[in-house]
Amino acid sequence: MTAEEYYKQGNEYRRQGLFHEAINNYIEAARLDPESPAVEARRMLEDIMNFYCKDIYNP
């Protein structure tokens, strides 16, 4: 798959609430194309997860 396809698939996973899968797709898109919008999408999704899911990181 191309970086664009990984990015679009990540967006679809994010819409479905499958955040782990979305981040994995954004990581792969960024690996293939460091200029991909997936870099910013991943950062934003991680910020959201850090804000709403504090228990994941602080057991």
mmCIF file of N, CA, C and O in Angstrom:
data_model
loop_
_atom_site.group_PDB
_atom_site.id
_atom_site.type_symbol
_atom_site.label_atom_id
_atom_site.label_comp_id
_atom_site.label_asym_id
_atom_site.label_seq_id
_atom_site.Cartn_x
_atom_site.Cartn_y
_atom_site.Cartn_z
ATOM 1 N N MET A 1 0.838 -1.186 0.000
ATOM 2 C CA MET A 1 0.000 0.000 0.000
ATOM 3 C C MET A 1 0.883 1.250 0.000
ATOM 4 O O MET A 1 2.002 1.215 0.485
ATOM 5 N N THR A 2 0.334 2.334 -0.479
ATOM 6 C CA THR A 2 1.055 3.600 -0.498
ATOM 7 C C THR A 2 0.813 4.359 0.802
ATOM 8 O O THR A 2 -0.095 4.015 1.579
ATOM 9 N N ALA A 3 1.589 5.398 1.021
ATOM 10 C CA ALA A 3 1.416 6.233 2.206
ATOM 11 C C ALA A 3 0.013 6.842 2.225
ATOM 12 O O ALA A 3 -0.634 6.896 3.281
ATOM 13 N N GLU A 4 -0.466 7.261 1.074
ATOM 14 C CA GLU A 4 -1.810 7.851 0.976
ATOM 15 C C GLU A 4 -2.885 6.833 1.365
ATOM 16 O O GLU A 4 -3.844 7.162 2.078
ATOM 17 N N GLU A 5 -2.715 5.601 0.929
ATOM 18 C CA GLU A 5 -3.689 4.554 1.263
ATOM 19 C C GLU A 5 -3.669 4.243 2.760
ATOM 20 O O GLU A 5 -4.730 4.059 3.370
ATOM 21 N N TYR A 6 -2.482 4.187 3.354
ATOM 22 C CA TYR A 6 -2.392 3.968 4.797
ATOM 23 C C TYR A 6 -3.043 5.123 5.558
ATOM 24 O O TYR A 6 -3.750 4.917 6.550
ATOM 25 N N TYR A 7 -2.814 6.330 5.088
ATOM 26 C CA TYR A 7 -3.412 7.510 5.722
ATOM 27 C C TYR A 7 -4.940 7.442 5.658
ATOM 28 O O TYR A 7 -5.624 7.638 6.669
ATOM 29 N N LYS A 8 -5.472 7.134 4.493
ATOM 30 C CA LYS A 8 -6.933 7.048 4.341
ATOM 31 C C LYS A 8 -7.516 5.914 5.175
ATOM 32 O O LYS A 8 -8.578 6.059 5.778
ATOM 33 N N GLN A 9 -6.822 4.790 5.226
ATOM 34 C CA GLN A 9 -7.288 3.670 6.035
ATOM 35 C C GLN A 9 -7.239 4.050 7.524
ATOM 36 O O GLN A 9 -8.146 3.714 8.284
ATOM 37 N N GLY A 10 -6.203 4.760 7.919
ATOM 38 C CA GLY A 10 -6.118 5.247 9.297
ATOM 39 C C GLY A 10 -7.272 6.166 9.639
ATOM 40 O O GLY A 10 -7.849 6.082 10.731
ATOM 41 N N ASN A 11 -7.639 7.034 8.712
ATOM 42 C CA ASN A 11 -8.787 7.920 8.929
ATOM 43 C C ASN A 11 -10.071 7.119 9.109
ATOM 44 O O ASN A 11 -10.903 7.445 9.962
ATOM 45 N N GLU A 12 -10.234 6.089 8.314
ATOM 46 C CA GLU A 12 -11.428 5.249 8.426
ATOM 47 C C GLU A 12 -11.461 4.530 9.773
ATOM 48 O O GLU A 12 -12.508 4.484 10.424
ATOM 49 N N TYR A 13 -10.333 3.993 10.204
ATOM 50 C CA TYR A 13 -10.271 3.354 11.519
ATOM 51 C C TYR A 13 -10.594 4.360 12.625
ATOM 52 O O TYR A 13 -11.293 4.047 13.585
ATOM 53 N N ARG A 14 -10.081 5.577 12.494
ATOM 54 C CA ARG A 14 -10.348 6.609 13.500
ATOM 55 C C ARG A 14 -11.839 6.907 13.575
ATOM 56 O O ARG A 14 -12.405 7.006 14.664
ATOM 57 N N ARG A 15 -12.502 7.007 12.434
ATOM 58 C CA ARG A 15 -13.949 7.252 12.412
ATOM 59 C C ARG A 15 -14.728 6.129 13.085
ATOM 60 O O ARG A 15 -15.782 6.359 13.673
ATOM 61 N N GLN A 16 -14.202 4.913 12.987
ATOM 62 C CA GLN A 16 -14.853 3.750 13.579
ATOM 63 C C GLN A 16 -14.518 3.597 15.063
ATOM 64 O O GLN A 16 -15.049 2.720 15.732
ATOM 65 N N GLY A 17 -13.621 4.433 15.563
ATOM 66 C CA GLY A 17 -13.230 4.361 16.956
ATOM 67 C C GLY A 17 -12.137 3.343 17.232
ATOM 68 O O GLY A 17 -11.866 3.022 18.385
ATOM 69 N N LEU A 18 -11.498 2.848 16.191
ATOM 70 C CA LEU A 18 -10.418 1.868 16.329
ATOM 71 C C LEU A 18 -9.084 2.625 16.338
ATOM 72 O O LEU A 18 -8.320 2.613 15.379
ATOM 73 N N PHE A 19 -8.818 3.274 17.455
ATOM 74 C CA PHE A 19 -7.701 4.204 17.528
ATOM 75 C C PHE A 19 -6.339 3.535 17.426
ATOM 76 O O PHE A 19 -5.423 4.085 16.828
ATOM 77 N N HIS A 20 -6.194 2.362 17.992
ATOM 78 C CA HIS A 20 -4.915 1.656 17.905
ATOM 79 C C HIS A 20 -4.578 1.329 16.444
ATOM 80 O O HIS A 20 -3.454 1.550 15.990
ATOM 81 N N GLU A 21 -5.568 0.842 15.711
ATOM 82 C CA GLU A 21 -5.348 0.528 14.300
ATOM 83 C C GLU A 21 -5.071 1.797 13.495
ATOM 84 O O GLU A 21 -4.245 1.797 12.581
ATOM 85 N N ALA A 22 -5.760 2.873 13.838
ATOM 86 C CA ALA A 22 -5.544 4.145 13.148
ATOM 87 C C ALA A 22 -4.104 4.615 13.331
ATOM 88 O O ALA A 22 -3.439 4.995 12.363
ATOM 89 N N ILE A 23 -3.623 4.581 14.567
ATOM 90 C CA ILE A 23 -2.251 5.018 14.832
ATOM 91 C C ILE A 23 -1.260 4.147 14.082
ATOM 92 O O ILE A 23 -0.289 4.650 13.512
ATOM 93 N N ASN A 24 -1.490 2.837 14.061
ATOM 94 C CA ASN A 24 -0.584 1.950 13.322
ATOM 95 C C ASN A 24 -0.533 2.313 11.840
ATOM 96 O O ASN A 24 0.543 2.294 11.229
ATOM 97 N N ASN A 25 -1.671 2.649 11.259
ATOM 98 C CA ASN A 25 -1.688 3.040 9.850
ATOM 99 C C ASN A 25 -1.002 4.379 9.640
ATOM 100 O O ASN A 25 -0.291 4.567 8.657
ATOM 101 N N TYR A 26 -1.195 5.322 10.550
ATOM 102 C CA TYR A 26 -0.514 6.607 10.443
ATOM 103 C C TYR A 26 1.005 6.436 10.558
ATOM 104 O O TYR A 26 1.764 7.084 9.836
ATOM 105 N N ILE A 27 1.441 5.546 11.440
ATOM 106 C CA ILE A 27 2.875 5.285 11.585
ATOM 107 C C ILE A 27 3.444 4.737 10.280
ATOM 108 O O ILE A 27 4.514 5.166 9.823
ATOM 109 N N GLU A 28 2.743 3.795 9.676
ATOM 110 C CA GLU A 28 3.227 3.201 8.428
ATOM 111 C C GLU A 28 3.237 4.240 7.302
ATOM 112 O O GLU A 28 4.180 4.295 6.513
ATOM 113 N N ALA A 29 2.205 5.080 7.237
ATOM 114 C CA ALA A 29 2.168 6.131 6.214
ATOM 115 C C ALA A 29 3.340 7.085 6.392
ATOM 116 O O ALA A 29 3.992 7.470 5.410
ATOM 117 N N ALA A 30 3.632 7.464 7.632
ATOM 118 C CA ALA A 30 4.736 8.382 7.907
ATOM 119 C C ALA A 30 6.085 7.733 7.596
ATOM 120 O O ALA A 30 7.017 8.415 7.163
ATOM 121 N N ARG A 31 6.177 6.431 7.810
ATOM 122 C CA ARG A 31 7.425 5.727 7.491
ATOM 123 C C ARG A 31 7.677 5.765 5.991
ATOM 124 O O ARG A 31 8.802 5.979 5.542
ATOM 125 N N LEU A 32 6.615 5.597 5.207
ATOM 126 C CA LEU A 32 6.758 5.600 3.755
ATOM 127 C C LEU A 32 6.948 7.004 3.195
ATOM 128 O O LEU A 32 7.627 7.180 2.182
ATOM 129 N N ASP A 33 6.319 7.994 3.832
ATOM 130 C CA ASP A 33 6.401 9.374 3.354
ATOM 131 C C ASP A 33 6.427 10.311 4.562
ATOM 132 O O ASP A 33 5.370 10.616 5.132
ATOM 133 N N PRO A 34 7.612 10.772 4.967
ATOM 134 C CA PRO A 34 7.720 11.648 6.132
ATOM 135 C C PRO A 34 6.968 12.974 5.986
ATOM 136 O O PRO A 34 6.738 13.658 6.978
ATOM 137 N N GLU A 35 6.551 13.325 4.784
ATOM 138 C CA GLU A 35 5.794 14.555 4.558
ATOM 139 C C GLU A 35 4.288 14.309 4.526
ATOM 140 O O GLU A 35 3.506 15.222 4.275
ATOM 141 N N SER A 36 3.881 13.095 4.797
ATOM 142 C CA SER A 36 2.466 12.712 4.751
ATOM 143 C C SER A 36 1.671 13.448 5.827
ATOM 144 O O SER A 36 2.180 13.710 6.915
ATOM 145 N N PRO A 37 0.408 13.756 5.544
ATOM 146 C CA PRO A 37 -0.446 14.355 6.584
ATOM 147 C C PRO A 37 -0.685 13.395 7.748
ATOM 148 O O PRO A 37 -1.180 13.797 8.791
ATOM 149 N N ALA A 38 -0.301 12.137 7.586
ATOM 150 C CA ALA A 38 -0.450 11.155 8.657
ATOM 151 C C ALA A 38 0.418 11.510 9.859
ATOM 152 O O ALA A 38 0.084 11.152 10.989
ATOM 153 N N VAL A 39 1.507 12.225 9.644
ATOM 154 C CA VAL A 39 2.383 12.630 10.751
ATOM 155 C C VAL A 39 1.583 13.513 11.714
ATOM 156 O O VAL A 39 1.579 13.277 12.929
ATOM 157 N N GLU A 40 0.895 14.500 11.190
ATOM 158 C CA GLU A 40 0.088 15.400 12.014
ATOM 159 C C GLU A 40 -1.136 14.675 12.566
ATOM 160 O O GLU A 40 -1.518 14.885 13.723
ATOM 161 N N ALA A 41 -1.759 13.811 11.772
ATOM 162 C CA ALA A 41 -2.931 13.066 12.228
ATOM 163 C C ALA A 41 -2.570 12.188 13.418
ATOM 164 O O ALA A 41 -3.329 12.100 14.394
ATOM 165 N N ARG A 42 -1.421 11.549 13.364
ATOM 166 C CA ARG A 42 -0.971 10.700 14.479
ATOM 167 C C ARG A 42 -0.743 11.539 15.723
ATOM 168 O O ARG A 42 -1.171 11.171 16.821
ATOM 169 N N ARG A 43 -0.079 12.658 15.566
ATOM 170 C CA ARG A 43 0.192 13.526 16.713
ATOM 171 C C ARG A 43 -1.119 13.992 17.360
ATOM 172 O O ARG A 43 -1.279 13.953 18.578
ATOM 173 N N MET A 44 -2.069 14.384 16.529
ATOM 174 C CA MET A 44 -3.351 14.851 17.043
ATOM 175 C C MET A 44 -4.109 13.733 17.754
ATOM 176 O O MET A 44 -4.684 13.946 18.828
ATOM 177 N N LEU A 45 -4.119 12.538 17.175
ATOM 178 C CA LEU A 45 -4.813 11.414 17.791
ATOM 179 C C LEU A 45 -4.150 11.025 19.110
ATOM 180 O O LEU A 45 -4.834 10.733 20.097
ATOM 181 N N GLU A 46 -2.831 11.064 19.163
ATOM 182 C CA GLU A 46 -2.135 10.764 20.415
ATOM 183 C C GLU A 46 -2.446 11.817 21.476
ATOM 184 O O GLU A 46 -2.622 11.482 22.647
ATOM 185 N N ASP A 47 -2.541 13.086 21.081
ATOM 186 C CA ASP A 47 -2.912 14.141 22.030
ATOM 187 C C ASP A 47 -4.311 13.894 22.581
ATOM 188 O O ASP A 47 -4.558 14.054 23.782
ATOM 189 N N ILE A 48 -5.231 13.514 21.720
ATOM 190 C CA ILE A 48 -6.601 13.219 22.145
ATOM 191 C C ILE A 48 -6.613 12.046 23.115
ATOM 192 O O ILE A 48 -7.260 12.093 24.163
ATOM 193 N N MET A 49 -5.883 10.998 22.768
ATOM 194 C CA MET A 49 -5.843 9.821 23.629
ATOM 195 C C MET A 49 -5.209 10.154 24.979
ATOM 196 O O MET A 49 -5.678 9.695 26.016
ATOM 197 N N ASN A 50 -4.175 10.964 24.977
ATOM 198 C CA ASN A 50 -3.535 11.361 26.235
ATOM 199 C C ASN A 50 -4.489 12.158 27.116
ATOM 200 O O ASN A 50 -4.474 12.036 28.334
ATOM 201 N N PHE A 51 -5.341 12.969 26.497
ATOM 202 C CA PHE A 51 -6.275 13.792 27.245
ATOM 203 C C PHE A 51 -7.428 12.964 27.817
ATOM 204 O O PHE A 51 -7.774 13.075 28.983
ATOM 205 N N TYR A 52 -8.023 12.121 26.976
ATOM 206 C CA TYR A 52 -9.221 11.390 27.386
ATOM 207 C C TYR A 52 -8.941 10.053 28.059
ATOM 208 O O TYR A 52 -9.799 9.540 28.771
ATOM 209 N N CYS A 53 -7.804 9.474 27.842
ATOM 210 C CA CYS A 53 -7.516 8.134 28.351
ATOM 211 C C CYS A 53 -6.322 8.146 29.284
ATOM 212 O O CYS A 53 -5.384 7.371 29.124
ATOM 213 N N LYS A 54 -6.360 8.997 30.275
ATOM 214 C CA LYS A 54 -5.235 9.115 31.211
ATOM 215 C C LYS A 54 -4.969 7.815 31.952
ATOM 216 O O LYS A 54 -3.839 7.521 32.308
ATOM 217 N N ASP A 55 -6.007 7.016 32.191
ATOM 218 C CA ASP A 55 -5.831 5.753 32.925
ATOM 219 C C ASP A 55 -4.972 4.762 32.173
ATOM 220 O O ASP A 55 -4.356 3.890 32.791
ATOM 221 N N ILE A 56 -4.921 4.852 30.869
ATOM 222 C CA ILE A 56 -4.094 3.945 30.084
ATOM 223 C C ILE A 56 -2.623 4.151 30.433
ATOM 224 O O ILE A 56 -1.850 3.191 30.530
ATOM 225 N N TYR A 57 -2.244 5.398 30.646
ATOM 226 C CA TYR A 57 -0.849 5.715 30.901
ATOM 227 C C TYR A 57 -0.520 5.787 32.390
ATOM 228 O O TYR A 57 0.623 5.781 32.778
ATOM 229 N N ASN A 58 -1.535 5.877 33.247
ATOM 230 C CA ASN A 58 -1.336 5.986 34.699
ATOM 231 C C ASN A 58 -2.184 4.920 35.397
ATOM 232 O O ASN A 58 -3.216 5.239 35.972
ATOM 233 N N PRO A 59 -1.725 3.687 35.404
ATOM 234 C CA PRO A 59 -2.541 2.628 36.010
ATOM 235 C C PRO A 59 -2.693 2.761 37.501
ATOM 236 O O PRO A 59 -2.037 3.403 38.191
#
